[in-house]
Coordinates of C-alpha atoms and ligand atoms in Angstrom, one line a residue:
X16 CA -17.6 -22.2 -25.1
X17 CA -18.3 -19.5 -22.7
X18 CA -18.3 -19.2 -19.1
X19 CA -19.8 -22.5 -17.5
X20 CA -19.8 -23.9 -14.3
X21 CA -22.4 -25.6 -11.8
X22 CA -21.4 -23.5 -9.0
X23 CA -22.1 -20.0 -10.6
X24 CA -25.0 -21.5 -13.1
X25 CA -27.8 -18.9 -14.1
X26 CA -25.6 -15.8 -12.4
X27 CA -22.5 -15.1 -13.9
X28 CA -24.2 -15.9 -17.2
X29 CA -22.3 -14.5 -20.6
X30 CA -25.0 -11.5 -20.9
X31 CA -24.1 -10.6 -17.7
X32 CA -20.4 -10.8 -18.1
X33 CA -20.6 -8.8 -21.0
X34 CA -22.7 -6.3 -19.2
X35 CA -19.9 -6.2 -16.6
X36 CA -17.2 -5.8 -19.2
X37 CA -19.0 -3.1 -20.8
X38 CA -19.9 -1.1 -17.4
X39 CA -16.1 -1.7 -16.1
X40 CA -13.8 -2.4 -19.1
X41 CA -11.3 -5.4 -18.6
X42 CA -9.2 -6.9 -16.4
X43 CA -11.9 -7.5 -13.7
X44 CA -12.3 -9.5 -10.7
X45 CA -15.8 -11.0 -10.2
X46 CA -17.1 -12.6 -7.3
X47 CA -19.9 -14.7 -6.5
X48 CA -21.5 -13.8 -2.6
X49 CA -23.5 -17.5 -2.6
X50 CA -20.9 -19.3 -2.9
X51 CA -19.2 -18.0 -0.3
X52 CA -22.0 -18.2 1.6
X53 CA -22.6 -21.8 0.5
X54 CA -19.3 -22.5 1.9
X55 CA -19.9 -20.6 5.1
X56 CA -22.6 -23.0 5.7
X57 CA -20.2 -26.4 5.1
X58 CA -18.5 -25.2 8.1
X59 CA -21.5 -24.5 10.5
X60 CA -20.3 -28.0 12.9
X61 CA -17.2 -25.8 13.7
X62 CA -17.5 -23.6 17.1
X63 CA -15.7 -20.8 15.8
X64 CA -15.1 -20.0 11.6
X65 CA -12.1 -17.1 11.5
X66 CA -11.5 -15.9 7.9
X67 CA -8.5 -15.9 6.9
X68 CA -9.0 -12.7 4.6
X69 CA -5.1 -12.6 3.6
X70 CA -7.0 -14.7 0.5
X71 CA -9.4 -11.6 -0.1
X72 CA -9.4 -8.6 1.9
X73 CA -11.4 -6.3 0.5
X74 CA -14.0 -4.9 3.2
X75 CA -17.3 -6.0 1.6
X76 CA -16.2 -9.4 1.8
X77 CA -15.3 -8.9 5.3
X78 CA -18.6 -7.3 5.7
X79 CA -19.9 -10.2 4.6
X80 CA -18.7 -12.2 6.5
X81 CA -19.3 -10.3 9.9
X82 CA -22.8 -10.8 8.4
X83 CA -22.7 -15.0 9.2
X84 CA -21.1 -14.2 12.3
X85 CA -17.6 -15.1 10.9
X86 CA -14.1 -13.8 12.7
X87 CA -11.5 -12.6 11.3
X88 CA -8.1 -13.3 11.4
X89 CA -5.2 -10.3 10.6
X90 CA -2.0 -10.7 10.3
X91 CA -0.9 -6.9 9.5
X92 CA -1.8 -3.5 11.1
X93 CA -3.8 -2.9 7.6
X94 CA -5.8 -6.0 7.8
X95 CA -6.5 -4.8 11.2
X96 CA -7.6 -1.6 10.2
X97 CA -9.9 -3.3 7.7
X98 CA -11.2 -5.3 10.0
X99 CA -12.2 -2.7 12.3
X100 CA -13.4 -0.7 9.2
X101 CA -15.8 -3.7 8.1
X102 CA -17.0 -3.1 11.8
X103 CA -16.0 -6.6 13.7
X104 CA -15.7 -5.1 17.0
X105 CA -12.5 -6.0 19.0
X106 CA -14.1 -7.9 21.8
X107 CA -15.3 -11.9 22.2
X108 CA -12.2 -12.5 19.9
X109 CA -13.9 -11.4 16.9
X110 CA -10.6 -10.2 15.4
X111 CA -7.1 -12.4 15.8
X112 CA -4.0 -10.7 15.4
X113 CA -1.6 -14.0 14.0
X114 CA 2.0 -13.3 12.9
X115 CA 6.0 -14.2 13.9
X116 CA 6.7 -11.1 14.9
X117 CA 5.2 -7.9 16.3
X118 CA 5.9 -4.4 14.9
X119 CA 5.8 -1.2 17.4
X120 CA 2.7 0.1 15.4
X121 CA 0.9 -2.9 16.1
X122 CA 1.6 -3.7 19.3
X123 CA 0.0 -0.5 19.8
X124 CA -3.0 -1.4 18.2
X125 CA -3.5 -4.9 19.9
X126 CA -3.1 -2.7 23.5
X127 CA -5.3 -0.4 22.5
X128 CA -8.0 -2.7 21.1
X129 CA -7.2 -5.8 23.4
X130 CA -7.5 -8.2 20.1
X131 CA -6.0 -11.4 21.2
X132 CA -2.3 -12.4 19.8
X133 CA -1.6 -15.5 18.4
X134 CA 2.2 -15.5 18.7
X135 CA 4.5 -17.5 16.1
X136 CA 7.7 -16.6 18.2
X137 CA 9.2 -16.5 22.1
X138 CA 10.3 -12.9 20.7
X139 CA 6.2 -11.5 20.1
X140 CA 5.6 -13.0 23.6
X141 CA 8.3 -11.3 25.4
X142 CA 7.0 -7.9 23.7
X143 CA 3.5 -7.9 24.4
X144 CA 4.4 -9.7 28.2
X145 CA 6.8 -6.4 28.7
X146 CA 4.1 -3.7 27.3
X147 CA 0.7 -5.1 28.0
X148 CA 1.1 -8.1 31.3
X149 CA -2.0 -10.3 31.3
X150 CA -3.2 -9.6 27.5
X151 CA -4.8 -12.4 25.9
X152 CA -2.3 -14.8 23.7
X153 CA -2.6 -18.0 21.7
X154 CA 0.4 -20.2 20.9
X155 CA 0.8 -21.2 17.6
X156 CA 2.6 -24.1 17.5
X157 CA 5.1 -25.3 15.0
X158 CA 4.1 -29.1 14.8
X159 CA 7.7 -30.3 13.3
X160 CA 5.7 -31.4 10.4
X161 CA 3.8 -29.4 7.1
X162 CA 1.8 -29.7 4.2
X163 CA 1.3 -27.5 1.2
X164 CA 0.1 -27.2 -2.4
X165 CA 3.1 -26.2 -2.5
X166 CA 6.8 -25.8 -0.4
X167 CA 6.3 -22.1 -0.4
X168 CA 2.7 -22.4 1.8
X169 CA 4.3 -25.6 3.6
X170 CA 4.3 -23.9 7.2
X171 CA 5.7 -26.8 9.6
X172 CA 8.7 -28.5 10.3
X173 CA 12.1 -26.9 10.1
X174 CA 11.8 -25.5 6.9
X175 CA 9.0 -23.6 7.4
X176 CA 9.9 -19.8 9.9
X177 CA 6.1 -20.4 10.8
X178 CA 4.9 -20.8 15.0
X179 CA 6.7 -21.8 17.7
X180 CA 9.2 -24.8 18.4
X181 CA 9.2 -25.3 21.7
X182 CA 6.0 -24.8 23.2
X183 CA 7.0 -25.4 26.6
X184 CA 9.5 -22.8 26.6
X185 CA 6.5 -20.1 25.0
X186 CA 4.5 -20.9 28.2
X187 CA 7.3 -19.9 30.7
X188 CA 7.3 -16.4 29.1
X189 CA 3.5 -16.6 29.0
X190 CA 4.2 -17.1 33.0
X191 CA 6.6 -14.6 33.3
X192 CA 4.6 -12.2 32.1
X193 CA 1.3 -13.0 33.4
X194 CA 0.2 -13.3 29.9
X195 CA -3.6 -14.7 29.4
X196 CA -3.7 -18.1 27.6
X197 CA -6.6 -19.0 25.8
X198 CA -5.8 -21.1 23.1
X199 CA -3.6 -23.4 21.1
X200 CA -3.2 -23.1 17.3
X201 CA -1.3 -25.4 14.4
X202 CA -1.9 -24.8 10.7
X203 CA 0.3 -26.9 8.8
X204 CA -0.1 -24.8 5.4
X205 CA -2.1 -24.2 3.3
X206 CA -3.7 -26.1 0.5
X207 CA -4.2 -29.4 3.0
X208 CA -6.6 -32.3 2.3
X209 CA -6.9 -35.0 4.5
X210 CA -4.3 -36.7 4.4
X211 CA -2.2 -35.7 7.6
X212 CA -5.5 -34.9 9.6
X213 CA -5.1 -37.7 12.3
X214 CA -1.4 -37.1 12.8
X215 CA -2.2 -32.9 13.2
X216 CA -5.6 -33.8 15.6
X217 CA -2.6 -36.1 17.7
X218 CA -0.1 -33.3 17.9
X219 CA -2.6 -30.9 18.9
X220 CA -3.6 -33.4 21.6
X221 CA 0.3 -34.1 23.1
X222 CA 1.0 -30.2 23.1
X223 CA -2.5 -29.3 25.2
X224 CA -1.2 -32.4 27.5
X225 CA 2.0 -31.2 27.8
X226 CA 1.1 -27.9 28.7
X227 CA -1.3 -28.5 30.7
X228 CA -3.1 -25.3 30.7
X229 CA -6.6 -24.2 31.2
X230 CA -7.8 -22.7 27.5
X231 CA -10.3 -22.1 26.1
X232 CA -10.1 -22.5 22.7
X233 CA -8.0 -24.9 20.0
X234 CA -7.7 -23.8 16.3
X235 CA -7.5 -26.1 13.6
X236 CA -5.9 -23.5 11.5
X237 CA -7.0 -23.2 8.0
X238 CA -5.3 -24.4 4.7
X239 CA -8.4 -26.5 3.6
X240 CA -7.6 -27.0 -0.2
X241 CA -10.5 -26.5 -3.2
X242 CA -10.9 -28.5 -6.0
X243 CA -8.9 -26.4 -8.7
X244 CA -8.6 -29.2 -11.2
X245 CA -11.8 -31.2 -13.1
X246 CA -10.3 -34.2 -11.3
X247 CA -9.8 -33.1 -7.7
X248 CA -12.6 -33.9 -5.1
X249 CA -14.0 -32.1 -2.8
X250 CA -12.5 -31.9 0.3
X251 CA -14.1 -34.1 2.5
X252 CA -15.6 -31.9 5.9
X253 CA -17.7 -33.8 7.6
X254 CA -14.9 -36.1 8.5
X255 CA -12.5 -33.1 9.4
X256 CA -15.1 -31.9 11.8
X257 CA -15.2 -35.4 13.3
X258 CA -12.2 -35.7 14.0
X259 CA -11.4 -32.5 14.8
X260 CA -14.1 -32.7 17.2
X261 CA -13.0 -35.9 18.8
X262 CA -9.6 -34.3 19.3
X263 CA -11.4 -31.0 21.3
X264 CA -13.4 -33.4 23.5
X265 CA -10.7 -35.7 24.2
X266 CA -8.7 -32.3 25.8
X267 CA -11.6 -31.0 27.1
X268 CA -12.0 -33.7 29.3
X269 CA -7.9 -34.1 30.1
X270 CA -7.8 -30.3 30.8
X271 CA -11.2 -30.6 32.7
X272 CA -12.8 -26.9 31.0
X273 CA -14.8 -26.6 28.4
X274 CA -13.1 -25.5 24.6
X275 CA -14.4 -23.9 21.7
X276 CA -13.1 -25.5 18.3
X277 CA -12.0 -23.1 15.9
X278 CA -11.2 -23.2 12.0
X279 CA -9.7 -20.2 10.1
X280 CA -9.5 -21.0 6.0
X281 CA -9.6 -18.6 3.3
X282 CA -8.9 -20.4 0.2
X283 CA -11.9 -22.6 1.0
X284 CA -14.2 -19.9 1.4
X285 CA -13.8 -17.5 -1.3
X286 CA -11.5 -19.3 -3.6
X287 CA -14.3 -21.0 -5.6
X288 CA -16.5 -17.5 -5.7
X289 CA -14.2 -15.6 -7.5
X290 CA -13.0 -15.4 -11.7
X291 CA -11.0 -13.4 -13.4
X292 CA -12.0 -11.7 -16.5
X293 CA -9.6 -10.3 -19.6
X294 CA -9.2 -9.2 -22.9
X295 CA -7.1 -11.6 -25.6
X296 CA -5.4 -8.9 -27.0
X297 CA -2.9 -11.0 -29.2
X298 CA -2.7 -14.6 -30.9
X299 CA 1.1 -15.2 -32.1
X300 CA 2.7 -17.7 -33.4
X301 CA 6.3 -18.4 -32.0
X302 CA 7.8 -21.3 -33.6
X303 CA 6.3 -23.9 -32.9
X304 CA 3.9 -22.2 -29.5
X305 CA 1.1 -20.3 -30.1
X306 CA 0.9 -17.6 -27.5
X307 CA -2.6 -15.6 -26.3
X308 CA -1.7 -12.4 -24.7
X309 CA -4.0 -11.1 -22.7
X310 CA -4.3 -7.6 -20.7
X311 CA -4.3 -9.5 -17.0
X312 CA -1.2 -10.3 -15.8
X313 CA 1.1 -11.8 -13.1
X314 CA 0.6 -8.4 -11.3
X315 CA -3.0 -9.0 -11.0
X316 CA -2.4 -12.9 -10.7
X317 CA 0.4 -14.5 -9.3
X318 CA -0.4 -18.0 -8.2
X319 CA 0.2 -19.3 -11.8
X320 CA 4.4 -17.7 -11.5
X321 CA 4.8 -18.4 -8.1
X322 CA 3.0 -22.0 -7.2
X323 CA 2.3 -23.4 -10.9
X324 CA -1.0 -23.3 -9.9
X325 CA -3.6 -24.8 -12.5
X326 CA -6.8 -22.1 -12.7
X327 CA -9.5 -23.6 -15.4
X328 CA -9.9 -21.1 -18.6
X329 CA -12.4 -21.0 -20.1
X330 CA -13.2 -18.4 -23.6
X331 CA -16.4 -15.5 -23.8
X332 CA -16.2 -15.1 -27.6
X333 CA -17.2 -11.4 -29.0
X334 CA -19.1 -12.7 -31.9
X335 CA -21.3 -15.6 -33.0
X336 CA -18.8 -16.2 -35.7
X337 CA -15.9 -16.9 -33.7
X338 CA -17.5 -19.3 -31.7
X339 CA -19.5 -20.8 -34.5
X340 CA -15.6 -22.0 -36.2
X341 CA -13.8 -22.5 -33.1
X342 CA -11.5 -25.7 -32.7
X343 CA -9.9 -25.7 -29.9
X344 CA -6.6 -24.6 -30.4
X345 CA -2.9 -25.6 -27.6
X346 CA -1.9 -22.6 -26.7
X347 CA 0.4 -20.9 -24.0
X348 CA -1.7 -17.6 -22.3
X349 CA -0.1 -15.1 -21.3
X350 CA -0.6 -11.3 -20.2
X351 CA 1.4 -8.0 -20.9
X352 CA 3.8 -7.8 -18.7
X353 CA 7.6 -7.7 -19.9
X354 CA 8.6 -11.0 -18.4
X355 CA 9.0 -13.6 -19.7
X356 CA 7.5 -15.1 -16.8
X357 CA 4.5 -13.3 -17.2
X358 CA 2.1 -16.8 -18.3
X359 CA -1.1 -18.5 -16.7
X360 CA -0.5 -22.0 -17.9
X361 CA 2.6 -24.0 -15.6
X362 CA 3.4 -27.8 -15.5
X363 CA 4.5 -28.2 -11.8
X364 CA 7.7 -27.2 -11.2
X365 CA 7.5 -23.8 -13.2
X366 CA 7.8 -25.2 -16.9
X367 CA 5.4 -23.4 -19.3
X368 CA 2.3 -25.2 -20.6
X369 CA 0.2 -25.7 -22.6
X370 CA -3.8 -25.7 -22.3
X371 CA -6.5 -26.6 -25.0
X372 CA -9.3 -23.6 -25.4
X373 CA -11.7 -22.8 -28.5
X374 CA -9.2 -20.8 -30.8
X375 CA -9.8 -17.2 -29.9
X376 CA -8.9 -14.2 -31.4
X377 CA -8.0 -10.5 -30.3
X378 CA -11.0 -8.9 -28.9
X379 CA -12.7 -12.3 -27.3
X380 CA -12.5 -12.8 -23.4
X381 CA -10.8 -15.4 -21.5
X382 CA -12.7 -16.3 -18.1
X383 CA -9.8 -17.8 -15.2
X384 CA -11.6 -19.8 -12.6
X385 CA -11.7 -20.3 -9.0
X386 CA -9.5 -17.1 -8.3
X387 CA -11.3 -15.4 -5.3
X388 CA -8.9 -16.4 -2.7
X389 CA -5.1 -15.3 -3.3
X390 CA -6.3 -13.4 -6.5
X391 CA -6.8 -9.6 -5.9
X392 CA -5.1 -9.5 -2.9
X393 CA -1.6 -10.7 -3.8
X394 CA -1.8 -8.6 -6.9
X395 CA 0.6 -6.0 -7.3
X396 CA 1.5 -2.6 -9.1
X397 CA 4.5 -4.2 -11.3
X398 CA 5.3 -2.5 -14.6
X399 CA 3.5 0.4 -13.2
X400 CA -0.1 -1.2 -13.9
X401 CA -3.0 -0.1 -11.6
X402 CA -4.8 -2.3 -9.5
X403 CA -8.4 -3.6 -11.3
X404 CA -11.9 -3.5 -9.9
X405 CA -13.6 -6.0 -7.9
X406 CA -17.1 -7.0 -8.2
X407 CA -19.3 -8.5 -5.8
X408 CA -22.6 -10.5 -7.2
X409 CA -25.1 -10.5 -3.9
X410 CA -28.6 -10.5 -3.8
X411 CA -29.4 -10.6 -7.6
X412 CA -27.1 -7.6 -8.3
X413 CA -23.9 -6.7 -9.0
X414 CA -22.1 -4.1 -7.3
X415 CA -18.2 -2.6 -7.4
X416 CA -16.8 -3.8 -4.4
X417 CA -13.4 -1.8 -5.2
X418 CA -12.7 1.2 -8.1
X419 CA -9.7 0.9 -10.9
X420 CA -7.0 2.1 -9.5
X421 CA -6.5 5.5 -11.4
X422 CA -2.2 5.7 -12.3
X423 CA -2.6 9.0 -10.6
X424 CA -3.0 8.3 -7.6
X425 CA -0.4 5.3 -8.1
X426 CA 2.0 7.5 -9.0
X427 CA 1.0 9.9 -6.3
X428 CA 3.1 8.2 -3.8
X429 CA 6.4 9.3 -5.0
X430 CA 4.7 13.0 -6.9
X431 CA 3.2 13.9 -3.4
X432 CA 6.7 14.1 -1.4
Ligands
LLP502 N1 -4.2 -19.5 8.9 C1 -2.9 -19.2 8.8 C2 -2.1 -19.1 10.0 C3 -2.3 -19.0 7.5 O1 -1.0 -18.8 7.4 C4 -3.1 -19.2 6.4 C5 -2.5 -19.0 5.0 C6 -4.4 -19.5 6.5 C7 -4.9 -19.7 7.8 C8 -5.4 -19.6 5.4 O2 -5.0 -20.6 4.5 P1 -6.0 -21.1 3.3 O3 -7.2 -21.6 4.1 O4 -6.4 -19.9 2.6 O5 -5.3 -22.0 2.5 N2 -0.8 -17.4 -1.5 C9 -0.9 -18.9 -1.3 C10 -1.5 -19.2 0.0 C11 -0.7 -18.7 1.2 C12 -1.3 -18.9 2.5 C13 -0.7 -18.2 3.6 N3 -1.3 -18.5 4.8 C14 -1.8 -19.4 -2.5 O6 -2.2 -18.6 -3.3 O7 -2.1 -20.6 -2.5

């Protein structure tokens, strides 16, 4: 069995894998430009898309996004500067600058560009109010309730140090300060379905009554989850936007002004465009386990260590032969890192598990799905291993969206002092 799936039929074909492989060696990320542009398209009801590119932030796919007139969200001074580099221009609120707290060097930035902040704390008010009266802000607004794939990207309630508790007390700074409200945010976490929809769509309607405030947009934040799993479903959009919708018409008409609805995912835009491809290096037998090692590992991919998160595997066999006698074989894959820790396949809850593949052997490839959002860019330079390339599949050809990291230049951080 080799790399198969609806979404990416006739592109990412095995010929052309192997082409890749050969042309860039392994690990590599590959992604696949229609399907993020099919997903664009999903969300063409909404007023406003804002990309959330924390879940891949490498400038093309920015640039591709500026491209179907897609904001972008930042949430650091570098995501910033990338989205100035993949030329969104600071005005219209093209860029969002969305975070807790507000460090000097971007402050400076936001001033100087006059990109709108979306504040998660009294504190980030206060600062911008003292340095820069009347610049545009958004409150984002801790509803007192989350969701999440997971706890750790659960962003509401208590728990979570996400957005603001006490909106009313936010819009007396805002006052104070002669700061410029123009809109309202909640994002509840990420990895949402439907499930809480009405009850967010409600909150966001008591908190733009209470206020009471001319604005003149609401986000819906972003969070939408992707089918990871053969048995999850598609997340169902047309209804999101309706009620969504509802909700922004209902406050227009309280408010009396006219508001633009906003939605800012990631995951659901890129997750689903992007595999990872490695090298099976190693088949041992421990005991009773049969381990794969392969030469990608938690440092290029962490949402299998840190969520539990199921990715679908599939195998790219080297020769005929191999796939010819393949039964499938349980197994525990794993890459090279030395940690323990270091494995693909987690039951909830952290425990290793174990997955079913056609029995491979050192030299064949092992394809992980769906890992363009949350992939590359959580990835990391543990064990002193450089970053790997990124692909980009658009317009019938491939193209390196981002170099291998040469160990030089990694180390050059410490050899340059
Ligand atoms: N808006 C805000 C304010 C956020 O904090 C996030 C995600 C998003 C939008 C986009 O969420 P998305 O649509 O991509 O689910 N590393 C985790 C996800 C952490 C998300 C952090 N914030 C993962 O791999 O699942």
């Amino acid at each position: 069995m080799y790399y198969k799936s609806n979404l990416h039929k006739k592109i990412l074909t095995k010929n052309k894998i192997l082409y890749l492989i050969k042309k860039y060696k392994t690990p590599i990320w590959i992604y696949n430009a229609d399907i993020i542009i099919k997903q664009i398209k999903k969300l063409k009801k909404f007023d406003i898309v804002r990309f959330a590119q924390k879940s891949c932030s490498n400038i093309h796919i920015l640039k591709l996004m500026k491209k179907y007139n897609i904001k972008v969200d930042a949430v650091s001074l570098g995501e910033i500067k990338r989205a100035l580099i993949a030329g969104f221009k600071p005005k219209n609120n093209n860029i969002v600058f969305t975070s807790d707290i507000l460090e000097d060097e971007v402050l400076e930035k936001v001033i100087k560009y006059n990109i709108p902040v979306n504040a998660g704390s009294i504190d980030m008010l206060k600062k911008i109010g003292k340095t820069s009266p009347k610049h545009p802000v958004w409150i984002r607004i801790n509803p007192k309730f989350g969701d999440g794939h997971h706890i750790k990207t659960n962003t509401g309630g208590e728990n979570s140090k996400h957005g603001i508790w006490n909106p009313k007390q936010a819009l007396s700074i805002i006052k104070k300060y002669h700061l410029n409200l123009i809109g309202l945010h909640i994002h509840i976490g990420s990895g949402v379905n439907e499930k809480n929809l009405y009850k967010v769509c409600n909150a966001m309607k008591k908190y733009s009554i209470q206020l009471n405030e001319k604005i003149q947009f609401i986000s819906a934040g972003g969070g939408l989850n992707i089918p990871y799993k053969p048995e999850d479903k598609e997340i169902n959009i047309d209804n999101y936007f309706e009620k969504w919708n509802e909700t922004k018409k209902i406050i227009s008409s309280i408010l009396n002004c006219p508001i633009e609805l906003e939605i800012e995912p990631g995951r659901f835009l890129v997750g689903q465009s992007g595999i990872l491809v490695a090298q099976v290096y190693s088949v041992k037998k421990m005991g009773k386990n049969t381990f794969v090692i392969l030469n990608a590992g938690f440092n290029d991919l962490m949402r299998p260590i840190l969520y539990s998160s199921y990715h679908k595997i599939s195998v790219l066999h080297i020769n005929k032969k191999n796939k010819k006698n393949s039964p499938t074989i349980k197994c525990i894959i794993a890459g090279p890192l030395c940690e323990s820790g270091d494995i693909f396949t987690f039951k909830k809850k952290g425990l290793i598990f174990y997955r079913n593949i056609p029995k491979v052997y050192p030299g064949d490839y092992i394809i992980i799905h769906d890992t363009g959002a949350y992939g590359a860019s959580m990835s990391s330079n543990y064990n002193s291993r450089p970053l790997i390339p990124e692909i980009l599949y658009k317009k019938n050809k491939f193209k390196l969206i981002r170099r291998r990291q040469k160990i030089k230049e990694m180390l050059n951080l410490e050899t340059s002092i």
